Short mmCIF file of C-alpha atoms and ligand atoms in Angstrom, two decimals:
data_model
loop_
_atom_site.label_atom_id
_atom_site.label_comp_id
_atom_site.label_asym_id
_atom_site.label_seq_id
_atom_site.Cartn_x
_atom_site.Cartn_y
_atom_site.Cartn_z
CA UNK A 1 -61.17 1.99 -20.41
CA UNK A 2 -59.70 4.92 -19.35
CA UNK A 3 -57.44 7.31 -21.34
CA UNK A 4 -53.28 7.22 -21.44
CA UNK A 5 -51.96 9.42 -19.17
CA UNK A 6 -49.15 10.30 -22.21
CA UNK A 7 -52.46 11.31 -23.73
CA UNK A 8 -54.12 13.49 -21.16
CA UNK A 9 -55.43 10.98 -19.14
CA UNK A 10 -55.05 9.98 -15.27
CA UNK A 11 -52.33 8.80 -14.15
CA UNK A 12 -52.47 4.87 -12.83
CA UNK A 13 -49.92 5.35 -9.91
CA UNK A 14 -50.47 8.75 -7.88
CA UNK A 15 -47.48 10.35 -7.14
CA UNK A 16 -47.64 11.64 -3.25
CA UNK A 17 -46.11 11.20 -0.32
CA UNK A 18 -47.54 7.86 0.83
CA UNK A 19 -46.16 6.40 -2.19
CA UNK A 20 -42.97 8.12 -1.93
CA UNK A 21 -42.59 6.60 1.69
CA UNK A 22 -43.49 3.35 0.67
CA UNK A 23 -40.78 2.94 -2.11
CA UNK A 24 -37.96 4.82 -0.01
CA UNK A 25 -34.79 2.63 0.41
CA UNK A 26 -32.78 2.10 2.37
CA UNK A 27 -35.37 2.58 5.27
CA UNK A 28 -33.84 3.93 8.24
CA UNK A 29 -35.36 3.48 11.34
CA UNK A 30 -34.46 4.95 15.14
CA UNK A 31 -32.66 2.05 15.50
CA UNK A 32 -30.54 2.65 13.07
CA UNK A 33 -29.47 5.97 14.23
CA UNK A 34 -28.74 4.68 17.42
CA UNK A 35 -26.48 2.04 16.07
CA UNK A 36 -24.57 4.95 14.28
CA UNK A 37 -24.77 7.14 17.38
CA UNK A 38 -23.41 4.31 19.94
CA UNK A 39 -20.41 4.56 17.37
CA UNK A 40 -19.83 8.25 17.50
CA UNK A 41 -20.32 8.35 21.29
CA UNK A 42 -18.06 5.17 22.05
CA UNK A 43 -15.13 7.04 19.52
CA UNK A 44 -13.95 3.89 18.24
CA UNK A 45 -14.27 5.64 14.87
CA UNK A 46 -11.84 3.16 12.74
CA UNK A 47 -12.10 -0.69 12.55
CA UNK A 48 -8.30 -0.59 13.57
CA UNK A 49 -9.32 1.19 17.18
CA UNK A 50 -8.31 -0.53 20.10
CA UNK A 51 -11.46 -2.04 21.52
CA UNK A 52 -13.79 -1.78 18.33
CA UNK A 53 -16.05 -4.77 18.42
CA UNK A 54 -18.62 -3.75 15.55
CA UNK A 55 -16.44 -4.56 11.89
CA UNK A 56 -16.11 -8.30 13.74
CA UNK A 57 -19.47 -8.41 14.92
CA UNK A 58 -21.12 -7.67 11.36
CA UNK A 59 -18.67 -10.32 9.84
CA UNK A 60 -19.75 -12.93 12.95
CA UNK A 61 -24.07 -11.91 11.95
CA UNK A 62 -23.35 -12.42 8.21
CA UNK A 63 -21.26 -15.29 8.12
CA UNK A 64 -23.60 -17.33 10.43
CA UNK A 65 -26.42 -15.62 8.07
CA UNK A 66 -25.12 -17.29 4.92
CA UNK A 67 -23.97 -20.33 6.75
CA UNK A 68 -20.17 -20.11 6.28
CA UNK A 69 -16.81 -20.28 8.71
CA UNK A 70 -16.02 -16.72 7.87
CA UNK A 71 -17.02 -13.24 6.70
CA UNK A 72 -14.39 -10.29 6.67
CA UNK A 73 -15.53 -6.66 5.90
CA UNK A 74 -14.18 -4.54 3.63
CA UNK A 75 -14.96 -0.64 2.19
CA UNK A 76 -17.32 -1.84 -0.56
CA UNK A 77 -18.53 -4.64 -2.91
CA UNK A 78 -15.40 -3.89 -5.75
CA UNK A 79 -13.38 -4.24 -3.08
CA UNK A 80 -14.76 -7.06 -1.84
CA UNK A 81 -14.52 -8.46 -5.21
CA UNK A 82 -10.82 -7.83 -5.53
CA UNK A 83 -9.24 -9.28 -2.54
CA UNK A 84 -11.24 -12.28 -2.27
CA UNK A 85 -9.70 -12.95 -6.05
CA UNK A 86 -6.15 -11.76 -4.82
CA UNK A 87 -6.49 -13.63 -1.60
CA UNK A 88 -7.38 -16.55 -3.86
CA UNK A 89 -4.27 -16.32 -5.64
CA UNK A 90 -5.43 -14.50 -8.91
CA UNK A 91 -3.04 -12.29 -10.03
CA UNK A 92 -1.18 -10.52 -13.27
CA UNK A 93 -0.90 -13.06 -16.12
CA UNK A 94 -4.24 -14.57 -15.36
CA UNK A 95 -7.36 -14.72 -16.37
CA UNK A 96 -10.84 -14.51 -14.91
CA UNK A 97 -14.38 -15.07 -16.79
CA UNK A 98 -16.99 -12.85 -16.25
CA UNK A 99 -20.65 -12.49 -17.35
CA UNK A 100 -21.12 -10.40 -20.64
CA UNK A 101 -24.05 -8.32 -18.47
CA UNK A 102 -23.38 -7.42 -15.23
CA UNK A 103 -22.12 -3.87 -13.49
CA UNK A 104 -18.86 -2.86 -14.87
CA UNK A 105 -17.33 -2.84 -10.95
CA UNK A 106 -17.17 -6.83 -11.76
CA UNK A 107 -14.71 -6.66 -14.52
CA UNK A 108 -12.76 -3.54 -13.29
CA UNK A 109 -12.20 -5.59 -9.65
CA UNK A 110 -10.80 -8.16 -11.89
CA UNK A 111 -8.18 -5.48 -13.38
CA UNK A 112 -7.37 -4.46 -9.92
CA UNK A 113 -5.52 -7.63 -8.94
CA UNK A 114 -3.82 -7.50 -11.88
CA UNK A 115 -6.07 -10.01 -13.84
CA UNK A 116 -7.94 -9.85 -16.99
CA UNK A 117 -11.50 -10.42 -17.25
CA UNK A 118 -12.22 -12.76 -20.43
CA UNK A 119 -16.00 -12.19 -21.21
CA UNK A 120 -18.66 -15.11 -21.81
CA UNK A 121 -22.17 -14.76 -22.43
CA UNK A 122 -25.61 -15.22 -20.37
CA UNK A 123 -27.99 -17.45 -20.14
CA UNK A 124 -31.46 -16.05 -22.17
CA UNK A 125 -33.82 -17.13 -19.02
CA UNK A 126 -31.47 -16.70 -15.82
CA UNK A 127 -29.48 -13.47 -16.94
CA UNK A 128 -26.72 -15.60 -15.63
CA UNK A 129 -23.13 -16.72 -16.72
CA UNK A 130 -24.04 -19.56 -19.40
CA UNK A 131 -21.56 -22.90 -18.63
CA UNK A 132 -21.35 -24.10 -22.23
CA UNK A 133 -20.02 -20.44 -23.52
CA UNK A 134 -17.80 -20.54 -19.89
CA UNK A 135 -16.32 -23.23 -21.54
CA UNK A 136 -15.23 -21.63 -24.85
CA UNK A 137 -13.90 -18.54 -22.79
CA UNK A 138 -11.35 -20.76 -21.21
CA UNK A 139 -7.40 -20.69 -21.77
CA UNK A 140 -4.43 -22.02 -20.34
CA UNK A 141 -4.27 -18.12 -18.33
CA UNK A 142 -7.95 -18.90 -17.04
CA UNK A 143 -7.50 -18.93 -13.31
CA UNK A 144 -10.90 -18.15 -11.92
CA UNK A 145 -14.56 -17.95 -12.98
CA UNK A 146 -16.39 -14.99 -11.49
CA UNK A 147 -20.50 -15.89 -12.21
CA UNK A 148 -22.79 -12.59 -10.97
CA UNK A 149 -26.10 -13.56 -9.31
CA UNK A 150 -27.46 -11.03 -11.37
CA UNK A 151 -30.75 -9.12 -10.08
CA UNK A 152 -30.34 -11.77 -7.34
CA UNK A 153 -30.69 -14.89 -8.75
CA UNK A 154 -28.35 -17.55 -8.10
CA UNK A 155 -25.63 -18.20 -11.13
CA UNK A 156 -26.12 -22.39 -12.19
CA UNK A 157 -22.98 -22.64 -9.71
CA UNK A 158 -23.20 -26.31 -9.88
CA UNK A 159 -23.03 -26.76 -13.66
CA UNK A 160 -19.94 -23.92 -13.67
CA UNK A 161 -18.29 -25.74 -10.66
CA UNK A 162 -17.65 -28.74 -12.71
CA UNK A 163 -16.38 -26.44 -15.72
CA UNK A 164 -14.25 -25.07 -13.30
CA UNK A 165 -13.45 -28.47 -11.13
CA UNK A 166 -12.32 -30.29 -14.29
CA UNK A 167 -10.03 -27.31 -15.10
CA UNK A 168 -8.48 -26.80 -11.12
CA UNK A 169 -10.16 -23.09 -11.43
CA UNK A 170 -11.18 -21.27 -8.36
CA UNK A 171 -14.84 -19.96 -8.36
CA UNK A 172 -15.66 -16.40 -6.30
CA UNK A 173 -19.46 -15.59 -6.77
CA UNK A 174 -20.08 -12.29 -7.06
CA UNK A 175 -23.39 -11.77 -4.89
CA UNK A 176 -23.16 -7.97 -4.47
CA UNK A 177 -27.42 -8.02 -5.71
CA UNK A 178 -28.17 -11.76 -3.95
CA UNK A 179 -28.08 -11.51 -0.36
CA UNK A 180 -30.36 -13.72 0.93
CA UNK A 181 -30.78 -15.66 -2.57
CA UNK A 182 -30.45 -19.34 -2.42
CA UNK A 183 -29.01 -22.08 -4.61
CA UNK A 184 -29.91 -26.18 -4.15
CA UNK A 185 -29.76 -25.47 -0.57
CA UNK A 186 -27.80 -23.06 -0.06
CA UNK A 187 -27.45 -19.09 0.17
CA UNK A 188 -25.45 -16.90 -1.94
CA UNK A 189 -21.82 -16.28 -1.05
CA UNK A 190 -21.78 -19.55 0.38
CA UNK A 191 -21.53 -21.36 -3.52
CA UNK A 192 -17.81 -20.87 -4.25
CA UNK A 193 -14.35 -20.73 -2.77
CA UNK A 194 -15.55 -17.42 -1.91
CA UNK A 195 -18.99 -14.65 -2.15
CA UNK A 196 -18.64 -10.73 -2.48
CA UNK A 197 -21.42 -8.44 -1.15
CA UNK A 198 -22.00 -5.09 -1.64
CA UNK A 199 -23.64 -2.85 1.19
CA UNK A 200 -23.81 0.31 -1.06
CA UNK A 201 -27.00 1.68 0.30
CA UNK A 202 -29.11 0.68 -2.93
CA UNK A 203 -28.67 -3.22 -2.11
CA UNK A 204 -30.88 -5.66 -0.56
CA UNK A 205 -28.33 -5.04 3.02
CA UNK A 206 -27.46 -1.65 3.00
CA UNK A 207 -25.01 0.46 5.06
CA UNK A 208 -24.74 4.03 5.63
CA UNK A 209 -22.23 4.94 2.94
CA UNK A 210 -20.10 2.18 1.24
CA UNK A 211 -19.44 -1.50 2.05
CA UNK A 212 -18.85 -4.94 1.52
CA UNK A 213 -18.58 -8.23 2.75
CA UNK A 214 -16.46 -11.28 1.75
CA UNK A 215 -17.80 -14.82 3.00
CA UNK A 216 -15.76 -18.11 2.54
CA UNK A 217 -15.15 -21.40 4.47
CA UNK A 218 -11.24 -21.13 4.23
CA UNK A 219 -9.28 -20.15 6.65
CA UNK A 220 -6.56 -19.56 4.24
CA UNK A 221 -8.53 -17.33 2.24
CA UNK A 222 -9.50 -15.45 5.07
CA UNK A 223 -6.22 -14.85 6.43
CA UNK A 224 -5.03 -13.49 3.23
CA UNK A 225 -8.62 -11.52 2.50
CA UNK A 226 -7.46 -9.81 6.22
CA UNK A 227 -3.93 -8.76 5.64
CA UNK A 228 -4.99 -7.57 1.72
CA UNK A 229 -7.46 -5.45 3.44
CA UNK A 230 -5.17 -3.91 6.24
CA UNK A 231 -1.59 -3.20 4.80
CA UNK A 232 -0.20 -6.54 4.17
CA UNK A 233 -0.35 -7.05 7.95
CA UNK A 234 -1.23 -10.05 10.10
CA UNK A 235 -4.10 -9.99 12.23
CA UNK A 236 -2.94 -8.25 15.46
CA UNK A 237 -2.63 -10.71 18.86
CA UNK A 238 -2.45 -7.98 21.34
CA UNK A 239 -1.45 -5.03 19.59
CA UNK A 240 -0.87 -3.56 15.85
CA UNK A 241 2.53 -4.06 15.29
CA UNK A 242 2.46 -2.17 11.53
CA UNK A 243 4.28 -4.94 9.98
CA UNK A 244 3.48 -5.37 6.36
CA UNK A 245 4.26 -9.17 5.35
CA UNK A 246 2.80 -8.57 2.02
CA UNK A 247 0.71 -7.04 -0.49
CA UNK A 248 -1.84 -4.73 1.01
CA UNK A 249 -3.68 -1.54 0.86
CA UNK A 250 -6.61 -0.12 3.03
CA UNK A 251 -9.78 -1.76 2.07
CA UNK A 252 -11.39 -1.37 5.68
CA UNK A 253 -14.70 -1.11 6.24
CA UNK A 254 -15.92 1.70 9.21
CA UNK A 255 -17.64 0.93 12.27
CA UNK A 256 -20.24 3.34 11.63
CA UNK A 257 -20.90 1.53 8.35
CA UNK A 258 -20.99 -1.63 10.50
CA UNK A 259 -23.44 -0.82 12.88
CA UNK A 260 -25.65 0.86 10.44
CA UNK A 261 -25.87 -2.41 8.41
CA UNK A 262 -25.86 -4.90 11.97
CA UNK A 263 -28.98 -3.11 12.25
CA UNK A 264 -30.30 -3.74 9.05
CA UNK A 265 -29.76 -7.19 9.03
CA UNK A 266 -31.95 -7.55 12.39
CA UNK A 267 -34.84 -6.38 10.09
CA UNK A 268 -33.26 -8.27 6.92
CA UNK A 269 -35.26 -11.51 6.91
CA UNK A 270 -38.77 -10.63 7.53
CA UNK A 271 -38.11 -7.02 5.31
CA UNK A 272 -36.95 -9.89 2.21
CA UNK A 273 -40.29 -12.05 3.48
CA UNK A 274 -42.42 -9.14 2.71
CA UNK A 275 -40.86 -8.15 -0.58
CA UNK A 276 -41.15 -11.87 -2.03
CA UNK A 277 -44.57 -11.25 -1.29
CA UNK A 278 -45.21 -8.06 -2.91
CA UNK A 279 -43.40 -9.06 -5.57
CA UNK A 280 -44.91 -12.41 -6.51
CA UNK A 281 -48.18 -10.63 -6.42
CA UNK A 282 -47.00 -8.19 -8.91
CA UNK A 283 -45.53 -11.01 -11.23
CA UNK A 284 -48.53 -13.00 -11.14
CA UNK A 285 -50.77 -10.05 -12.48
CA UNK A 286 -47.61 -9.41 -14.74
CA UNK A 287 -47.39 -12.86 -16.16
CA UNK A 288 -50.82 -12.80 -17.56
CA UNK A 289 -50.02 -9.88 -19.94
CA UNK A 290 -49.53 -11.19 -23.65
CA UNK A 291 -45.87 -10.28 -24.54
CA UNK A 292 -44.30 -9.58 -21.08
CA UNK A 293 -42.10 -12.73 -19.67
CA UNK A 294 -41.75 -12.40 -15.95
CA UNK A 295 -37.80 -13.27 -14.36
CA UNK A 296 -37.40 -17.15 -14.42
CA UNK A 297 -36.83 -18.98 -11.17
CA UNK A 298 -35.39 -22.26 -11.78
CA UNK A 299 -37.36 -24.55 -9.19
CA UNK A 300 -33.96 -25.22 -7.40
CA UNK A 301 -33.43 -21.62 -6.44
CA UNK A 302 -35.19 -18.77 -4.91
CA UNK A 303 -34.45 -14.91 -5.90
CA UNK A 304 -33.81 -11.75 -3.62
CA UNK A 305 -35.27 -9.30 -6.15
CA UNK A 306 -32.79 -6.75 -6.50
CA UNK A 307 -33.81 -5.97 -9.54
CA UNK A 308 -36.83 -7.26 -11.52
CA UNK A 309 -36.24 -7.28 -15.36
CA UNK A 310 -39.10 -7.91 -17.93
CA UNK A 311 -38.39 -9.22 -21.03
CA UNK A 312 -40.77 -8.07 -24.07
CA UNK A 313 -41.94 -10.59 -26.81
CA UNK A 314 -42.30 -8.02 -29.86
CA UNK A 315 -44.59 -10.62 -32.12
CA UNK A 316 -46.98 -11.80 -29.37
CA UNK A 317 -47.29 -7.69 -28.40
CA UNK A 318 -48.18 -7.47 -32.62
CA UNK A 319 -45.07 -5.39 -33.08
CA UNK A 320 -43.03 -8.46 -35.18
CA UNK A 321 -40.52 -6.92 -36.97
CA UNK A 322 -39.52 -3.49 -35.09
CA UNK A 323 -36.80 -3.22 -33.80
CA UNK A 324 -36.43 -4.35 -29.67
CA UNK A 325 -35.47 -1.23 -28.93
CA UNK A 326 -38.14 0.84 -30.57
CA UNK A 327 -41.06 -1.48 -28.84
CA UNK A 328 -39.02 -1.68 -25.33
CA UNK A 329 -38.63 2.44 -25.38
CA UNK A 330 -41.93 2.85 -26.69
CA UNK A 331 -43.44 0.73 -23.59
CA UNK A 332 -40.92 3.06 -21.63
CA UNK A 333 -42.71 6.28 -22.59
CA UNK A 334 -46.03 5.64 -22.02
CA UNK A 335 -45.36 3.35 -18.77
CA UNK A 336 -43.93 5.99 -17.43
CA UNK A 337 -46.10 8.58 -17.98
CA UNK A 338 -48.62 6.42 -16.09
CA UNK A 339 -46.48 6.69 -12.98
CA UNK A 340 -44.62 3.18 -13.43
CA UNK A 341 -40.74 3.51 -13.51
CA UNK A 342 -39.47 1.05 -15.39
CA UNK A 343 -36.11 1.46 -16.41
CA UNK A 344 -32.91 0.16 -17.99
CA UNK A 345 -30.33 -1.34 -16.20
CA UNK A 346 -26.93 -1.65 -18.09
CA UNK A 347 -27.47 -0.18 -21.75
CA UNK A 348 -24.69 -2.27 -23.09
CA UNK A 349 -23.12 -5.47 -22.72
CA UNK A 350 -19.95 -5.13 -20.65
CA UNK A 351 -17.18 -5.93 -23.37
CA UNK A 352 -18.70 -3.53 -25.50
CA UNK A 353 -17.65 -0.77 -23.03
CA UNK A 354 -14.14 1.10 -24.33
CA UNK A 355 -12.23 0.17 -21.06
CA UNK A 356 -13.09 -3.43 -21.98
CA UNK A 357 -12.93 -3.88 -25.92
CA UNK A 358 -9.75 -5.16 -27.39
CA UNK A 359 -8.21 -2.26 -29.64
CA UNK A 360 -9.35 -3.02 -32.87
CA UNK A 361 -12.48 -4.82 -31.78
CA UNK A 362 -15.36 -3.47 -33.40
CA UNK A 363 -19.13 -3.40 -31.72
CA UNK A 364 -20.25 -6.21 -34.59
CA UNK A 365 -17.57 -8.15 -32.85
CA UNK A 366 -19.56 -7.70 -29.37
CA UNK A 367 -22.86 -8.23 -31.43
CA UNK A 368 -21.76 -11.73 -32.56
CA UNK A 369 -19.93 -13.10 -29.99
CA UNK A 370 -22.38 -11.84 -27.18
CA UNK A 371 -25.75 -11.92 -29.08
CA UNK A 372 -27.94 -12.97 -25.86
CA UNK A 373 -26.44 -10.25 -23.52
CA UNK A 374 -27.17 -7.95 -26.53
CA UNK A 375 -30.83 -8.86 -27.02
CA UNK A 376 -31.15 -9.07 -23.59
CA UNK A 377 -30.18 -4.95 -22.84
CA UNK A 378 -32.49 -4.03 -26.20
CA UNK A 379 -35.43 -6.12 -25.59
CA UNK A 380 -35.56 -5.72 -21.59
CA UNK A 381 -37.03 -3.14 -18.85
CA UNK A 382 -36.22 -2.95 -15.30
CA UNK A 383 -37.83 -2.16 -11.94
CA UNK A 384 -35.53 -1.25 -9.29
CA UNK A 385 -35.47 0.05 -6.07
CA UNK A 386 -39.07 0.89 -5.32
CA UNK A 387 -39.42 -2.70 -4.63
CA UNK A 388 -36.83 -3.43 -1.86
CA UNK A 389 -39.07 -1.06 0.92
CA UNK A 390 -41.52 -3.45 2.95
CA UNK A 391 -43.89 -1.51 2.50
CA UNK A 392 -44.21 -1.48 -1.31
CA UNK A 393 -46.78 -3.66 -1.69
CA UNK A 394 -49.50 -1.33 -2.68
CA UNK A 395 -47.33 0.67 -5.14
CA UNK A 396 -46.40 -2.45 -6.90
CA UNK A 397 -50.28 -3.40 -6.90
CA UNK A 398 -50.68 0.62 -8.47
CA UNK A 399 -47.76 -0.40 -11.04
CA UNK A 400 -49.43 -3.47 -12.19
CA UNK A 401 -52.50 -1.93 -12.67
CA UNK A 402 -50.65 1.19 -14.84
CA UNK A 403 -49.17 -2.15 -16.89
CA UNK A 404 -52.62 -3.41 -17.56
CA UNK A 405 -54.16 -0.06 -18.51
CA UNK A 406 -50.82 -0.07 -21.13
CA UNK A 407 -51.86 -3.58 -22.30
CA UNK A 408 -55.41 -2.39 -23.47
CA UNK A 409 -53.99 0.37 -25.18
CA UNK A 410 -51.37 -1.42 -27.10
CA UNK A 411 -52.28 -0.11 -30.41
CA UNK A 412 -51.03 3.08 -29.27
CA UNK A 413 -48.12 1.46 -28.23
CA UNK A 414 -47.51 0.26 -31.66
CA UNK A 415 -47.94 3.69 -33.06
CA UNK A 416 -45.18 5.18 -30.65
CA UNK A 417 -42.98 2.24 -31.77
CA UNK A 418 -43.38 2.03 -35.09
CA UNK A 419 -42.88 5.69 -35.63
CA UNK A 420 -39.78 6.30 -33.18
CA UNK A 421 -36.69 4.06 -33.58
CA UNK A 422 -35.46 2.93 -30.25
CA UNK A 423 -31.67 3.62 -28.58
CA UNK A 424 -30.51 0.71 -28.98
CA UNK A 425 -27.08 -0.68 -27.54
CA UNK A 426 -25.02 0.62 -30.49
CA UNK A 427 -26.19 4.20 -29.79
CA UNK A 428 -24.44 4.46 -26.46
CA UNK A 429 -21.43 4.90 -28.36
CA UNK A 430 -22.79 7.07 -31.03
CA UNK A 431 -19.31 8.43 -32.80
CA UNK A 432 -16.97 6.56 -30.79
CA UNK A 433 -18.48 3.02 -31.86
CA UNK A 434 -17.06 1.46 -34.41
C1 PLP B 1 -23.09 -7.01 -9.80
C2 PLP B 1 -22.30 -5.99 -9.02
N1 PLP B 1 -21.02 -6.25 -8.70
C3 PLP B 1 -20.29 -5.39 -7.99
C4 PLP B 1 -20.80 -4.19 -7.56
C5 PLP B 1 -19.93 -3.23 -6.82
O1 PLP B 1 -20.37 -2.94 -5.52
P1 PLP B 1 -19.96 -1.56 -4.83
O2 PLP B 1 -20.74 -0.47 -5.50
O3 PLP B 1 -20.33 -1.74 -3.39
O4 PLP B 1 -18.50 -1.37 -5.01
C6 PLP B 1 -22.13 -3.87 -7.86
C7 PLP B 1 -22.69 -2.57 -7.44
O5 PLP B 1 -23.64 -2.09 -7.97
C8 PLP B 1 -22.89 -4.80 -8.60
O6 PLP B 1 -24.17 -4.54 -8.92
#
């Protein structure tokens, strides 16, 4: 058994450049650079150019990717976010129920069409929006429910359609960490009356810069989701006549961005066969470790591993009794020092932030009314990134064999934990937490 790295020992994952190839994202190949290059050279620098062809080719490639009628592009995944709920018809007055956990882009593109996100808790196994508290968020101002795939598993769409049917509430999926996911069937983005991507270059599709996609079957939607994205103006016939019919702003995405990520997507399905791979292989080594619960995958869904979060089981790790946070940054330290970089993702629960708590709502308020999204940021670590490359596989092999070297040292583990108290959610607003 060899020694802890934290305590001298070697370190389970060599650092180097092989492994810092392997876990690079996004990967950009020479094809990619040409698609960028045929942009620059052509000069059709703006989607709005006379004779640009790439914006309206991505949308064609994803749409028929996620099997709907229609994609349209915008400048990223908030964006995306925001005019598919203003082209839906969600606007000031209303309100729109989003996921306790999730990025706080979800709740702020709610604010930006002039809505207010009304928070509901998660689900303790699929990190996703949980339909029985969807149901106590709603009011008579509830106009649309906004479930996150989060880490890029499917939302229980089904479940929260009928909430949602039974109430004549829209549903827009936010799928900005789910390309590719799937649901009963079928993919992300195709689930609801509409699906937002993200391309920023840490998702599963990246782009060169900032993106995002909107997918839907309506033509309504997208006819709106078009003329919110260009000025209020109608799509041009011939020529742009500058008319603004409507509400609008510029939420256009580039052709440069477009070709970089049409050239992605040509890799996307065999780069997102490889990672499942890698993945489950890490998993199943994970899974066997006493204390460590692997991400759930309901059997009627399948996951695009964005992000992979591991949830720690303090009493079957012999640590019953400390605090979540203590245990989950102990296991932090001394992973980490053995090369595996685990991490958090999200260190509080979304309504807990200050642009999201009610004046005069305390953080006990958050604790009780949003106790698994709570447990779920203090008793949780993260991998991200290094798992999206292709190539990964033997790194995530390396990291599961730095978690079993932690596993037969976990008396030292307890040590670390039982004599440091752990950050937990509270702390992030040390002084201005009340
Ligand atoms: C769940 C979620 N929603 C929305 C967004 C916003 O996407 P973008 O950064 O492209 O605006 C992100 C980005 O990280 C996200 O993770």
């Amino acid at each position: 058994m060899s020694r802890l790295a934290m305590l001298g020992g070697p370190r389970a994952v060599p650092a180097g450049a092989d492994h810092d190839a392997a876990t690079a994202w996004p990967v950009v190949t020479p094809a990619d650079e040409r698609a960028v290059l045929r942009v620059l050279r052509g000069g059709r620098l703006t989607a709005s150019a006379a004779g640009e062809t790439e914006v309206a080719a991505l949308e064609r490639e994803w749409a028929g990717h996620v099997g709907v009628a229609h994609c349209v592009a915008v400048g990223s995944g908030t964006a995306a976010i925001q005019v598919a709920l203003a082209a839906a018809g969600v606007g000031a007055g209303d309100e729109v129920v989003v996921p306790a956990l999730t990025m706080n882009a979800t709740a702020h593109a709610v604010r930006q069409c002039g809505a207010e996100p009304v928070f509901a808790d998660i689900d303790a196994d699929t990190f996703t929006l949980a339909p029985d508290r969807v149901a106590e968020a709603l009011t008579d101002r509830t106009a649309a429910l906004l479930p996150v795939h989060l880490h890029g598993l499917p939302a229980d769409v089904d479940e929260l359609g009928g909430v949602a049917d039974a109430r004549g509430l829209v549903v827009v999926e936010d799928a900005a960490q789910a390309h590719g996911a799937a649901y009963r069937g079928r993919r992300a983005g195709a689930l609801g009356l509409a699906g937002c991507f993200s391309l920023h270059p840490s998702k599963n599709l990246p782009t060169c810069g900032e993106g995002g996609l909107i997918t839907t079957d309506s033509d309504e939607l997208r006819r709106a989701a078009l003329a919110l994205r260009n000025f209020g103006e109608h799509e041009p016939v011939r020529t742009r006549t500058y008319i603004a019919h409507g509400p609008g702003g510029n939420a256009r995405l580039g052709p440069v961005q477009a070709a970089f990520a049409r050239s992605q997507l040509e890799r996307f399905p065999s780069c997102a066969e490889d990672r499942h791979k890698a993945v489950t292989d890490l998993l199943t080594r994970l899974a066997a470790l006493p204390g460590l619960r692997v991400p759930h995958v309901p059997a009627d869904r399948s996951h695009a591993w964005h992000i992979i979060r591991l949830r720690l089981v303090p009493e079957e790790l012999g640590l019953g009794g400390v605090e979540p946070a203590a245990v989950r940054a102990a296991l932090h330290r001394v992973l980490r020092a053995e090369g595996v970089p685990v991490s958090r993702y999200q260190v509080a629960p979304l309504p807990a932030h200050p642009a999201f708590r009610p004046p005069g709502a305390g953080l006990d308020d958050v604790a009780d009314r949003f106790p698994v999204s709570c447990r779920t940021v203090d008793g949780t670590l993260c991998l991200q990134r290094r798992q999206l490359n292709p190539a990964a596989g033997p790194v995530l092999a390396a990291y599961a064999d730095g978690f079993e070297k932690v596993w037969e040292h976990l008396d030292v583990v307890r040590s670390v934990a039982a004599a440091n108290p752990g950050q937990g959610w509270r702390e992030s607003f040390a002084g201005g937490g009340r």
